[in-house]
PDB file of C-alpha atoms in Angstrom:
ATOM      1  CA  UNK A   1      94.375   7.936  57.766  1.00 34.00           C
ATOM      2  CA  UNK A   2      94.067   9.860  60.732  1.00 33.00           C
ATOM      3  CA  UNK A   3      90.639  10.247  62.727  1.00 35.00           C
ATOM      4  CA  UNK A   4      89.777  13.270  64.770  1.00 33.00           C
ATOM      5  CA  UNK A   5      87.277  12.402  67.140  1.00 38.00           C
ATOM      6  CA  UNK A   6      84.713  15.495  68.177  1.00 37.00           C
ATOM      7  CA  UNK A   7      82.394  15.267  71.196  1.00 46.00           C
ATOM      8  CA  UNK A   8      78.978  16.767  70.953  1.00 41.00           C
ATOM      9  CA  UNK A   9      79.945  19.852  73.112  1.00 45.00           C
ATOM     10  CA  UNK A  10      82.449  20.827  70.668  1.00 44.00           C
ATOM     11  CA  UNK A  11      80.799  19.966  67.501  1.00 37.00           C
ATOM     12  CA  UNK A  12      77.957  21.654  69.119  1.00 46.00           C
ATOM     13  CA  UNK A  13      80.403  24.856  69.507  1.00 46.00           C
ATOM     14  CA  UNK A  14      81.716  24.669  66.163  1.00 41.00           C
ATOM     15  CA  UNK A  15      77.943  24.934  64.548  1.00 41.00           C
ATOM     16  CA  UNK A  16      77.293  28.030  66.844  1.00 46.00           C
ATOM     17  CA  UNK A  17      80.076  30.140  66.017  1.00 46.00           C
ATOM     18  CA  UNK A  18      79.868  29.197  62.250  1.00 47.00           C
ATOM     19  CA  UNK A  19      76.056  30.240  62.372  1.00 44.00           C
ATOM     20  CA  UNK A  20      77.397  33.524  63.672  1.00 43.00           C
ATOM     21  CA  UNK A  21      79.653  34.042  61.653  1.00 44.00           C
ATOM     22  CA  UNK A  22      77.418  33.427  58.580  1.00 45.00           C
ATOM     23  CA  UNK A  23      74.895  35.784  60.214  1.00 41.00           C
ATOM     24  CA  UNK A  24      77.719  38.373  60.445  1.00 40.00           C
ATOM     25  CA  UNK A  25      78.577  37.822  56.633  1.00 41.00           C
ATOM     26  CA  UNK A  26      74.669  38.841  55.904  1.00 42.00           C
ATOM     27  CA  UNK A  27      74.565  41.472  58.061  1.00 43.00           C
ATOM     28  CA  UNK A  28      77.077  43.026  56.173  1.00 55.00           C
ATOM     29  CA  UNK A  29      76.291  42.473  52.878  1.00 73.00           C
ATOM     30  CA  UNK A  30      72.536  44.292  53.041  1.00 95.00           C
ATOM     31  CA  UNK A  31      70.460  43.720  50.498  1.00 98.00           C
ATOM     32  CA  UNK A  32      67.128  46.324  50.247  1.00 98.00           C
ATOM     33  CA  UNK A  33      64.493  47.210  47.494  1.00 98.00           C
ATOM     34  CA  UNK A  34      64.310  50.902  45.732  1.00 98.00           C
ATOM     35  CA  UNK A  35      61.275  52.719  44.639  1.00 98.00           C
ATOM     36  CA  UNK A  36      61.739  54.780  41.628  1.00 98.00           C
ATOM     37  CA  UNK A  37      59.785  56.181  38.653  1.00 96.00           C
ATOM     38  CA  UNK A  38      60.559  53.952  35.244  1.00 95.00           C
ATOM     39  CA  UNK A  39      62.884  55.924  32.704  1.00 93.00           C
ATOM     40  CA  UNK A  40      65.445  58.437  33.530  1.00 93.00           C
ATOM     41  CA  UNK A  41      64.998  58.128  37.010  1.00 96.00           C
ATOM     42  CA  UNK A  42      65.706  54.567  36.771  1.00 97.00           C
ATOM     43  CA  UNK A  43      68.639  55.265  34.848  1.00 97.00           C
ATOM     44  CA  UNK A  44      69.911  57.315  38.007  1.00 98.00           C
ATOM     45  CA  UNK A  45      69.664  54.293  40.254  1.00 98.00           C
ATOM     46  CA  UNK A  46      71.279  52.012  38.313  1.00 98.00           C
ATOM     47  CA  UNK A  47      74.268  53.961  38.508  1.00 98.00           C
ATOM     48  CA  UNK A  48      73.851  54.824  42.213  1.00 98.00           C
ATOM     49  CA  UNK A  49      73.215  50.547  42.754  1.00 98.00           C
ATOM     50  CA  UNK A  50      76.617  50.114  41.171  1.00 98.00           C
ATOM     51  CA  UNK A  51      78.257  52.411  43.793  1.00 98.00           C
ATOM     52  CA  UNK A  52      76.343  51.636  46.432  1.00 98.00           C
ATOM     53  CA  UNK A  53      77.755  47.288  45.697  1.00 98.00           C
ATOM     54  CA  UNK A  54      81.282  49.186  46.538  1.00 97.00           C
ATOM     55  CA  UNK A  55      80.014  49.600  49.787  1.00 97.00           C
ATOM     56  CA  UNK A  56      78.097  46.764  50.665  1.00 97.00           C
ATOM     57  CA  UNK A  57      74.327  47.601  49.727  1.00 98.00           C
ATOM     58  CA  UNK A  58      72.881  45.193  47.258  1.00 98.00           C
ATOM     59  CA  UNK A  59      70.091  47.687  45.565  1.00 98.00           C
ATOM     60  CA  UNK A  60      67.177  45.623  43.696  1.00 98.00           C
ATOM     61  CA  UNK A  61      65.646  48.730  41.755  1.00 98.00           C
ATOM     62  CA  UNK A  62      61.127  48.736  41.607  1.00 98.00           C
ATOM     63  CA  UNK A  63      60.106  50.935  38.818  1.00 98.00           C
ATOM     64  CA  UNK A  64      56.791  52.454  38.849  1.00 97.00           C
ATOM     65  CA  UNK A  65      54.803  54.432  36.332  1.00 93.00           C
ATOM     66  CA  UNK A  66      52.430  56.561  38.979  1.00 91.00           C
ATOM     67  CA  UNK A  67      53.952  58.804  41.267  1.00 93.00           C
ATOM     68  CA  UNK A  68      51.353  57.906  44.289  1.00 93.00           C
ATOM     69  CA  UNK A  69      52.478  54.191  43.852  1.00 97.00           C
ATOM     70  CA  UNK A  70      56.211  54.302  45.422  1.00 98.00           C
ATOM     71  CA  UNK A  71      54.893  55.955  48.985  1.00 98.00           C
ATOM     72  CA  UNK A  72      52.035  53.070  48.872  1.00 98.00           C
ATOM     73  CA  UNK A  73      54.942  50.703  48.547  1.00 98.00           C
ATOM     74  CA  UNK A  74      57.071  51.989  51.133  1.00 98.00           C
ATOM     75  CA  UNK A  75      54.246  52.686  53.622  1.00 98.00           C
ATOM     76  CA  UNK A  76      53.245  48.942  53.270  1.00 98.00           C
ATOM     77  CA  UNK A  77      56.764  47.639  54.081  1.00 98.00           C
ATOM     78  CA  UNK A  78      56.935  45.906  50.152  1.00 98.00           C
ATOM     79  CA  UNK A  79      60.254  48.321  49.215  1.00 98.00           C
ATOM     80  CA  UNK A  80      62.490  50.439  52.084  1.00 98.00           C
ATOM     81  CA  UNK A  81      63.253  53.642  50.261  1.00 98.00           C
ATOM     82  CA  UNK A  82      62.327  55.453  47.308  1.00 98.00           C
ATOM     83  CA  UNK A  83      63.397  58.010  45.012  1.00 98.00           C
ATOM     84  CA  UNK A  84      61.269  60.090  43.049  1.00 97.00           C
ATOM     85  CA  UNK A  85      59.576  62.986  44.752  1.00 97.00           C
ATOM     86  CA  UNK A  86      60.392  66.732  46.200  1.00 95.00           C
ATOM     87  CA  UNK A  87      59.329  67.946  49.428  1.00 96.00           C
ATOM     88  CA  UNK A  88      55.816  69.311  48.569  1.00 93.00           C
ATOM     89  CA  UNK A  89      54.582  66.580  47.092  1.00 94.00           C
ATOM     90  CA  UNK A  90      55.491  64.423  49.579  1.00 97.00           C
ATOM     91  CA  UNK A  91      54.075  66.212  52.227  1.00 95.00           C
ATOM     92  CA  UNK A  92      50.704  66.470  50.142  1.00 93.00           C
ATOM     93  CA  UNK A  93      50.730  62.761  50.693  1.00 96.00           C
ATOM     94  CA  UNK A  94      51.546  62.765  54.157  1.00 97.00           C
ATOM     95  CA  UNK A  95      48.552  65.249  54.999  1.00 95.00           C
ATOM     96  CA  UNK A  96      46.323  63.110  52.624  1.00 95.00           C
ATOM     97  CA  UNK A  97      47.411  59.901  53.927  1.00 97.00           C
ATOM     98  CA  UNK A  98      49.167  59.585  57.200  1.00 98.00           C
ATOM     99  CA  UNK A  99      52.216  58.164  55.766  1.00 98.00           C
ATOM    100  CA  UNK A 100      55.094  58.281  58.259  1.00 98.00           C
ATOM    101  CA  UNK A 101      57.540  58.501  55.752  1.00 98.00           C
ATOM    102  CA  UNK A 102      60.658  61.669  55.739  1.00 98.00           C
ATOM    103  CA  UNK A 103      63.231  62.612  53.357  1.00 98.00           C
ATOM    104  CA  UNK A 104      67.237  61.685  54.332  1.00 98.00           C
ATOM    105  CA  UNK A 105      69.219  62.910  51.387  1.00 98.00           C
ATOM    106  CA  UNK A 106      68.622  64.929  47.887  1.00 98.00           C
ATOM    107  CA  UNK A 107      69.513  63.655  44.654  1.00 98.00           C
ATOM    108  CA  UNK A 108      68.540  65.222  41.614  1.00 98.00           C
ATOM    109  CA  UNK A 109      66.348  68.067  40.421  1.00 96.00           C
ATOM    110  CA  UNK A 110      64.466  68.183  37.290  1.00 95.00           C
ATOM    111  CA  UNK A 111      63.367  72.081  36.545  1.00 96.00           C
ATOM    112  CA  UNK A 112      59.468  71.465  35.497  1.00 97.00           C
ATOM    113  CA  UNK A 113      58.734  73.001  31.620  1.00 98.00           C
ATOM    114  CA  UNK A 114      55.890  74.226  29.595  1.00 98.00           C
ATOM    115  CA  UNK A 115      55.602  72.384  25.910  1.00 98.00           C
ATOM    116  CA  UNK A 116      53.246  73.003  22.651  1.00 98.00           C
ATOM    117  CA  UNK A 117      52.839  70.899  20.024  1.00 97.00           C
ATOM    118  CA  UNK A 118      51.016  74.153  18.257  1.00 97.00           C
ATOM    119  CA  UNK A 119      52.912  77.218  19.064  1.00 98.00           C
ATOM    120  CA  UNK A 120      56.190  78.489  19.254  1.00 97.00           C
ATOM    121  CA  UNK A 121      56.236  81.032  21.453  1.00 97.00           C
ATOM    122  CA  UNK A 122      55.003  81.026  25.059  1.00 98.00           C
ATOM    123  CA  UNK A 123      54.074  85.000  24.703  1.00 96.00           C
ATOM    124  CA  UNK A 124      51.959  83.578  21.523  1.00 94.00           C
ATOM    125  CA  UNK A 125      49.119  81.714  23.547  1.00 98.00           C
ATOM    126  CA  UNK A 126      46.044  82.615  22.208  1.00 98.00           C
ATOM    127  CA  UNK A 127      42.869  83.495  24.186  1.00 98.00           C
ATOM    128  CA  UNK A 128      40.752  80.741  25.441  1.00 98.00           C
ATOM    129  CA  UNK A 129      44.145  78.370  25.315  1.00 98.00           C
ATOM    130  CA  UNK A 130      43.689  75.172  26.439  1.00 98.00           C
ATOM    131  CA  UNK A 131      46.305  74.406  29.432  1.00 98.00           C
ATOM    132  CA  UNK A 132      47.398  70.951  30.884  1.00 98.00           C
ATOM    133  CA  UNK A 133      48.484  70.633  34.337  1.00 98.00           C
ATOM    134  CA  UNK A 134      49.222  67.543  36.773  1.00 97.00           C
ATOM    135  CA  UNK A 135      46.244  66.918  38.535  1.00 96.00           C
ATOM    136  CA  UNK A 136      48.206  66.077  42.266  1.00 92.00           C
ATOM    137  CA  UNK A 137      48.240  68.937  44.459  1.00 87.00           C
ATOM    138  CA  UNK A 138      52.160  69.953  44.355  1.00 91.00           C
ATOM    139  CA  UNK A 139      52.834  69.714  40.943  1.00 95.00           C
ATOM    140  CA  UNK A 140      49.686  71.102  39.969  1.00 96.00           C
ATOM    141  CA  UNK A 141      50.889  74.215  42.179  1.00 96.00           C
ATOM    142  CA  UNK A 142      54.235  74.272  40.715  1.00 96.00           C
ATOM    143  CA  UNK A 143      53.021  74.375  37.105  1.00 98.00           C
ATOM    144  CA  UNK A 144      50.650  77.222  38.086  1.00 98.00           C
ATOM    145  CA  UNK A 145      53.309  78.814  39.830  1.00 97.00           C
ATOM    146  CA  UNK A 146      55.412  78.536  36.603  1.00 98.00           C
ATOM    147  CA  UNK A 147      53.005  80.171  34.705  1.00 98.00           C
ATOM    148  CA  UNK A 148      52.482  82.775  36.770  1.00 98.00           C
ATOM    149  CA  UNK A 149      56.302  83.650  37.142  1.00 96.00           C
ATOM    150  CA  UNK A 150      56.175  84.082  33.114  1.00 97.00           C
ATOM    151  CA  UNK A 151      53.137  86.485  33.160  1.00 98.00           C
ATOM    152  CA  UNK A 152      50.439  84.151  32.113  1.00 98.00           C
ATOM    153  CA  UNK A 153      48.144  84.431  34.855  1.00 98.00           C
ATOM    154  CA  UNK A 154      48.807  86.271  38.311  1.00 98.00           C
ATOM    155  CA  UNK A 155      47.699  84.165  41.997  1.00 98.00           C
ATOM    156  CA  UNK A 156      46.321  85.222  44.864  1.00 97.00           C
ATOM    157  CA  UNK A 157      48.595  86.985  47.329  1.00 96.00           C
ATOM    158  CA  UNK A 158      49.894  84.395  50.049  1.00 93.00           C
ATOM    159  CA  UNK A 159      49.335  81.412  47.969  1.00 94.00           C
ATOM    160  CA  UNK A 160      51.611  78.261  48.878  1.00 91.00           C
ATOM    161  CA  UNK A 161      53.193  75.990  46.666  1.00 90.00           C
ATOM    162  CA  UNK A 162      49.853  74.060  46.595  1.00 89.00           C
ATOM    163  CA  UNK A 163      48.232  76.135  44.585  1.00 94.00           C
ATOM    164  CA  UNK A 164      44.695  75.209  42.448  1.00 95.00           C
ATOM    165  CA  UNK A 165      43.036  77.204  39.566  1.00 96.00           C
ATOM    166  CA  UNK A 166      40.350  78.528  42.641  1.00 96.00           C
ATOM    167  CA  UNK A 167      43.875  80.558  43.950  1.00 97.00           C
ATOM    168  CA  UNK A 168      44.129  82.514  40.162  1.00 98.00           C
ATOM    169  CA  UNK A 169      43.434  86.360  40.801  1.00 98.00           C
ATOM    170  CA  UNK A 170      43.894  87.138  37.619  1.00 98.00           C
ATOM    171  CA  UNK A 171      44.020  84.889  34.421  1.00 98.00           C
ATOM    172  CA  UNK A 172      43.535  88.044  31.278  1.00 98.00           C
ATOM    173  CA  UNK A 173      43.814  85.426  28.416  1.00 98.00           C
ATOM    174  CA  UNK A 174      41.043  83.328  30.058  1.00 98.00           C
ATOM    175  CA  UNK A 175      43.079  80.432  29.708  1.00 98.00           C
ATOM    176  CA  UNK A 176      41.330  77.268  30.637  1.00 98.00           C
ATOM    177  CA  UNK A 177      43.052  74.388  32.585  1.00 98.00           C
ATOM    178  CA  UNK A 178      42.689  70.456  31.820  1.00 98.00           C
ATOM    179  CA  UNK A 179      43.893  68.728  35.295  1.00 98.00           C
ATOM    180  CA  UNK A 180      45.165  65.518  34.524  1.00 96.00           C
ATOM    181  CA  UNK A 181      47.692  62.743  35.730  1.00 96.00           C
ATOM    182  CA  UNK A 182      51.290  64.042  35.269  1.00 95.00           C
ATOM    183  CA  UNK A 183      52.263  60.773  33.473  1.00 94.00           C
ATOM    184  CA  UNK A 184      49.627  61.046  30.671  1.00 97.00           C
ATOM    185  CA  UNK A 185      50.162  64.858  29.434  1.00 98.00           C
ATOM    186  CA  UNK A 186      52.833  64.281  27.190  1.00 97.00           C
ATOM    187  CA  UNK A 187      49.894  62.242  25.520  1.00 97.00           C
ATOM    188  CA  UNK A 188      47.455  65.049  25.101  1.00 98.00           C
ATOM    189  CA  UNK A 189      50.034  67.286  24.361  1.00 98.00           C
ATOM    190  CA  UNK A 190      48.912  67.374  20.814  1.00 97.00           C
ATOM    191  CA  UNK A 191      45.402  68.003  21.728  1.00 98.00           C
ATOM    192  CA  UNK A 192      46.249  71.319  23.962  1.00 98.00           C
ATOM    193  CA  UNK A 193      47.870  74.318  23.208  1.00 98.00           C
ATOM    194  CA  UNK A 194      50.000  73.747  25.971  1.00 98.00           C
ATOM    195  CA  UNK A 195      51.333  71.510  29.223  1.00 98.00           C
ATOM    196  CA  UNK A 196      53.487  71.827  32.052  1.00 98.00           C
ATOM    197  CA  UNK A 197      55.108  68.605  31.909  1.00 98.00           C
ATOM    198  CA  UNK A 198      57.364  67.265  34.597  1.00 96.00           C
ATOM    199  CA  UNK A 199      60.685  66.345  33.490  1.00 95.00           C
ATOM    200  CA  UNK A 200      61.495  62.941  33.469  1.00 93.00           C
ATOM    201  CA  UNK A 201      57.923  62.079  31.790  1.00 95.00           C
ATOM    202  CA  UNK A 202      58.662  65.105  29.036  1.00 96.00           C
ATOM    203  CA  UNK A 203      62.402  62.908  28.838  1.00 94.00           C
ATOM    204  CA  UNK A 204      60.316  59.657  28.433  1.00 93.00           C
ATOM    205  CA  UNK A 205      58.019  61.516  25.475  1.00 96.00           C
ATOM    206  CA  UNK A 206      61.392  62.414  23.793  1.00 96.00           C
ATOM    207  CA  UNK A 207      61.275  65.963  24.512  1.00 96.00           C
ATOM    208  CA  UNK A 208      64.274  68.018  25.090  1.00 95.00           C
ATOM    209  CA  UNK A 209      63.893  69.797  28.344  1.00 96.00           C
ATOM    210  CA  UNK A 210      66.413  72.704  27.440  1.00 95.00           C
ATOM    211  CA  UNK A 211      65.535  72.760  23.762  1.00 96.00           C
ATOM    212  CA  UNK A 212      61.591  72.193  23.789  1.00 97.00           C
ATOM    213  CA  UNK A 213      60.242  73.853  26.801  1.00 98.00           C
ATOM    214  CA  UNK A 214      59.072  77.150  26.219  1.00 98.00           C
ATOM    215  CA  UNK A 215      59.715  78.632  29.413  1.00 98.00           C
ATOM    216  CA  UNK A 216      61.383  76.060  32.560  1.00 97.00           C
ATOM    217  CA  UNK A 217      61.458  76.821  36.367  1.00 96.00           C
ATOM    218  CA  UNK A 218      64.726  77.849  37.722  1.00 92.00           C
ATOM    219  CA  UNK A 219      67.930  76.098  37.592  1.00 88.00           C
ATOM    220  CA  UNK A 220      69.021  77.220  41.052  1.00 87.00           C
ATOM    221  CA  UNK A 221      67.813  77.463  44.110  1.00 87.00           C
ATOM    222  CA  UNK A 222      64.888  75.270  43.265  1.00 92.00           C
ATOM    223  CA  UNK A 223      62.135  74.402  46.420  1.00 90.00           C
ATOM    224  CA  UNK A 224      61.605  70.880  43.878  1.00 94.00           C
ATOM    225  CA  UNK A 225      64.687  69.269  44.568  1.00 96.00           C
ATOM    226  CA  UNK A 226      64.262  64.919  45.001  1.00 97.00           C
ATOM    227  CA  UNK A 227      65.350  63.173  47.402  1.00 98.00           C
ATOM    228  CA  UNK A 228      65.772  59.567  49.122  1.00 98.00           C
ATOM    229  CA  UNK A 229      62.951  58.850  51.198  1.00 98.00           C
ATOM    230  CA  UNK A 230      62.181  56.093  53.720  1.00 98.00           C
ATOM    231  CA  UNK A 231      59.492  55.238  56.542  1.00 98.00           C
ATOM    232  CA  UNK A 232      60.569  57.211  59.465  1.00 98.00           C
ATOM    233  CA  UNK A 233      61.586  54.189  61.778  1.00 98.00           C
ATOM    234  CA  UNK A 234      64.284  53.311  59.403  1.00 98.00           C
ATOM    235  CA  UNK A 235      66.452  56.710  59.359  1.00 98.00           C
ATOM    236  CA  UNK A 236      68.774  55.425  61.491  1.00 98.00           C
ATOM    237  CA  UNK A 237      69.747  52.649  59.522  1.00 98.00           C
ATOM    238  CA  UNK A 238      72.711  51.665  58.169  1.00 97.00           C
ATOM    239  CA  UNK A 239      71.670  50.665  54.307  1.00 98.00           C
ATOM    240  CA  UNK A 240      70.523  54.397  54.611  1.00 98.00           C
ATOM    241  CA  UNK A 241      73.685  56.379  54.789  1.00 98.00           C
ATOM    242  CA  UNK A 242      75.105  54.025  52.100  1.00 98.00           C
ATOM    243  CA  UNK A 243      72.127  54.969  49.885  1.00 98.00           C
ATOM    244  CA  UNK A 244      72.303  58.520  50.325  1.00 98.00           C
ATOM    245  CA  UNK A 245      75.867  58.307  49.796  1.00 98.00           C
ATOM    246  CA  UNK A 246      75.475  56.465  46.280  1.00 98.00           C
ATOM    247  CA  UNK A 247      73.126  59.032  45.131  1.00 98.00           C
ATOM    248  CA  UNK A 248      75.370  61.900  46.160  1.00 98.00           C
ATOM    249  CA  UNK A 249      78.589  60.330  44.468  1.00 98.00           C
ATOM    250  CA  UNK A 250      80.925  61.671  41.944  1.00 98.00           C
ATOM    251  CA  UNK A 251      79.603  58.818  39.557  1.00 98.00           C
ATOM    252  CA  UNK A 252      76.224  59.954  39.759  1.00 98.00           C
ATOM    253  CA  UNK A 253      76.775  63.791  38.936  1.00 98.00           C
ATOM    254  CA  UNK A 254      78.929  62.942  36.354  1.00 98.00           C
ATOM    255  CA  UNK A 255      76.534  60.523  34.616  1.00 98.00           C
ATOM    256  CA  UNK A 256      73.738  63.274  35.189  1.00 98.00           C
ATOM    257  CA  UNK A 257      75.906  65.482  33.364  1.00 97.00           C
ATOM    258  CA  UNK A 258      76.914  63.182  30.233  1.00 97.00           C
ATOM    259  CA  UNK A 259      73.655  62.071  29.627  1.00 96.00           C
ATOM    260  CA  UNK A 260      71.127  64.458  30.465  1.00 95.00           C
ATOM    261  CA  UNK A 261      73.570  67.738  29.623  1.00 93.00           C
ATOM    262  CA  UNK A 262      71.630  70.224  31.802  1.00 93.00           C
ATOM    263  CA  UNK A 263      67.904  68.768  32.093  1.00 94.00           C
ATOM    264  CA  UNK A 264      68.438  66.763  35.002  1.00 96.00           C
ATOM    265  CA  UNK A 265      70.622  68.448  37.686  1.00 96.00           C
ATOM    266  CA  UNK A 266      72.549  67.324  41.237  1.00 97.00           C
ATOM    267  CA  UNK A 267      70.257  68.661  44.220  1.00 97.00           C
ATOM    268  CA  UNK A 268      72.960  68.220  46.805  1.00 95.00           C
TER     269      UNK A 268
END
């Protein structure tokens, strides 16, 4: 048998540069936790943490069931990115809360819808209907801007994409509004004659986004588009270019197209 003796300075030597190296081997292969809402959009990111593997990024996917939950998470450093919000509601949060959070690549936009469980027709609401809307400030605004782009009701001149019932001008059916967290309307759908609904919960009710909604927001050039989103001192960083780049992949549009045909859409 043959010995090979090792002084300390070189055994010492050896240790350090495989340390490095094994720090190197980390390094590369990133590992970071994703923010999403539970259903469709966490359908999305599974196929986005399969192409993102390709490239290095090991994506552990959070699912949450209440949109103001995935900023809380991010701001608090327990997940580095999410993906589940467009640029009004996030900045909603940011004036509400302070968040120092920004947006670093779309994904996917889901065109908002009205639903009834009672009538057929959107031009068929009675007077006096009873309305449900998401009771956050942007999506509340969008589904009162959705309405109003279909003749319903008519807002004040200048209003932003914020919008509340106190910015209705004009509202000739009388049409009352129930305010009430976005995730829970498909719920009291039955009990109104009408809700503006936000896609991926109407998806999670079973509802058929180009089939059920009565009238839907625009399929192009929509202000709502998602988008990747992480606290502002980690733009820069690597894991986040591969993330983007997952999202926006050729595997990703063409899943959004076999299995949502139409209701969920590629924002980049």
């Amino acid at each position: 048998m043959i010995r090979f003796a090792l002084d300390r300075r070189a055994f010492g030597a050896l240790v350090a540069a495989g340390l490095f190296l094994g720090s190197t081997a980390l390094a590369a292969a990133e590992t970071i936790k994703l923010g999403v809402i539970g259903g469709d959009e966490e359908e999305i990111a599974e196929v986005a943490r399969k192409v993102a593997a390709k490239d290095g990024l090991t994506i552990e996917i959070i699912a949450f069931s209440d949109y103001t939950l995935p900023n809380e998470a991010l701001d608090r450093g327990d997940i580095d990115a999410n993906a589940f919000q467009h640029k009004p509601y996030l900045d909603a949060q940011i004036a509400a809360r302070g968040y120092k959070i920004v947006p670093v690549g779309y994904t996917i936009v889901e065109p908002i819808g009205f639903y009834s469980a009672k009538h057929k027709e959107f031009a068929a609401l009675p007077e006096g209907a009873k309305i449900g809307i998401p009771n956050d400030p942007s999506n509340g605004g969008r589904a009162l801007h959705l309405l109003a782009g279909n003749g319903l009701i008519k807002l004040k001149d200048g209003t932003g994409l914020t919008a509340t019932p106190l910015d209705i001008a004009e509202n000739p059916k009388k049409v009352s509004f129930v305010e009430t967290d976005a995730a829970l309307l498909p719920k009291q759908l039955p009990d109104l004659d009408g809700a503006v609904i936000n896609t991926n919960y109407a998806l999670g009710a079973g509802l058929n986004p180009i089939k059920d909604a009565l009238v839907q927001e625009s399929r192009t050039n929509n202000p709502y588009g998602n988008f990747v989103a992480v606290r502002a001192a980690d733009k820069d960083k690597p894991f986040v270019a591969k993330l983007v780049a997952a999202y926006q992949s050729k595997e990703v549009a063409d899943f959004l197209a076999q299995r949502f045909k139409g209701a969920v859409l590629p924002a980049w």
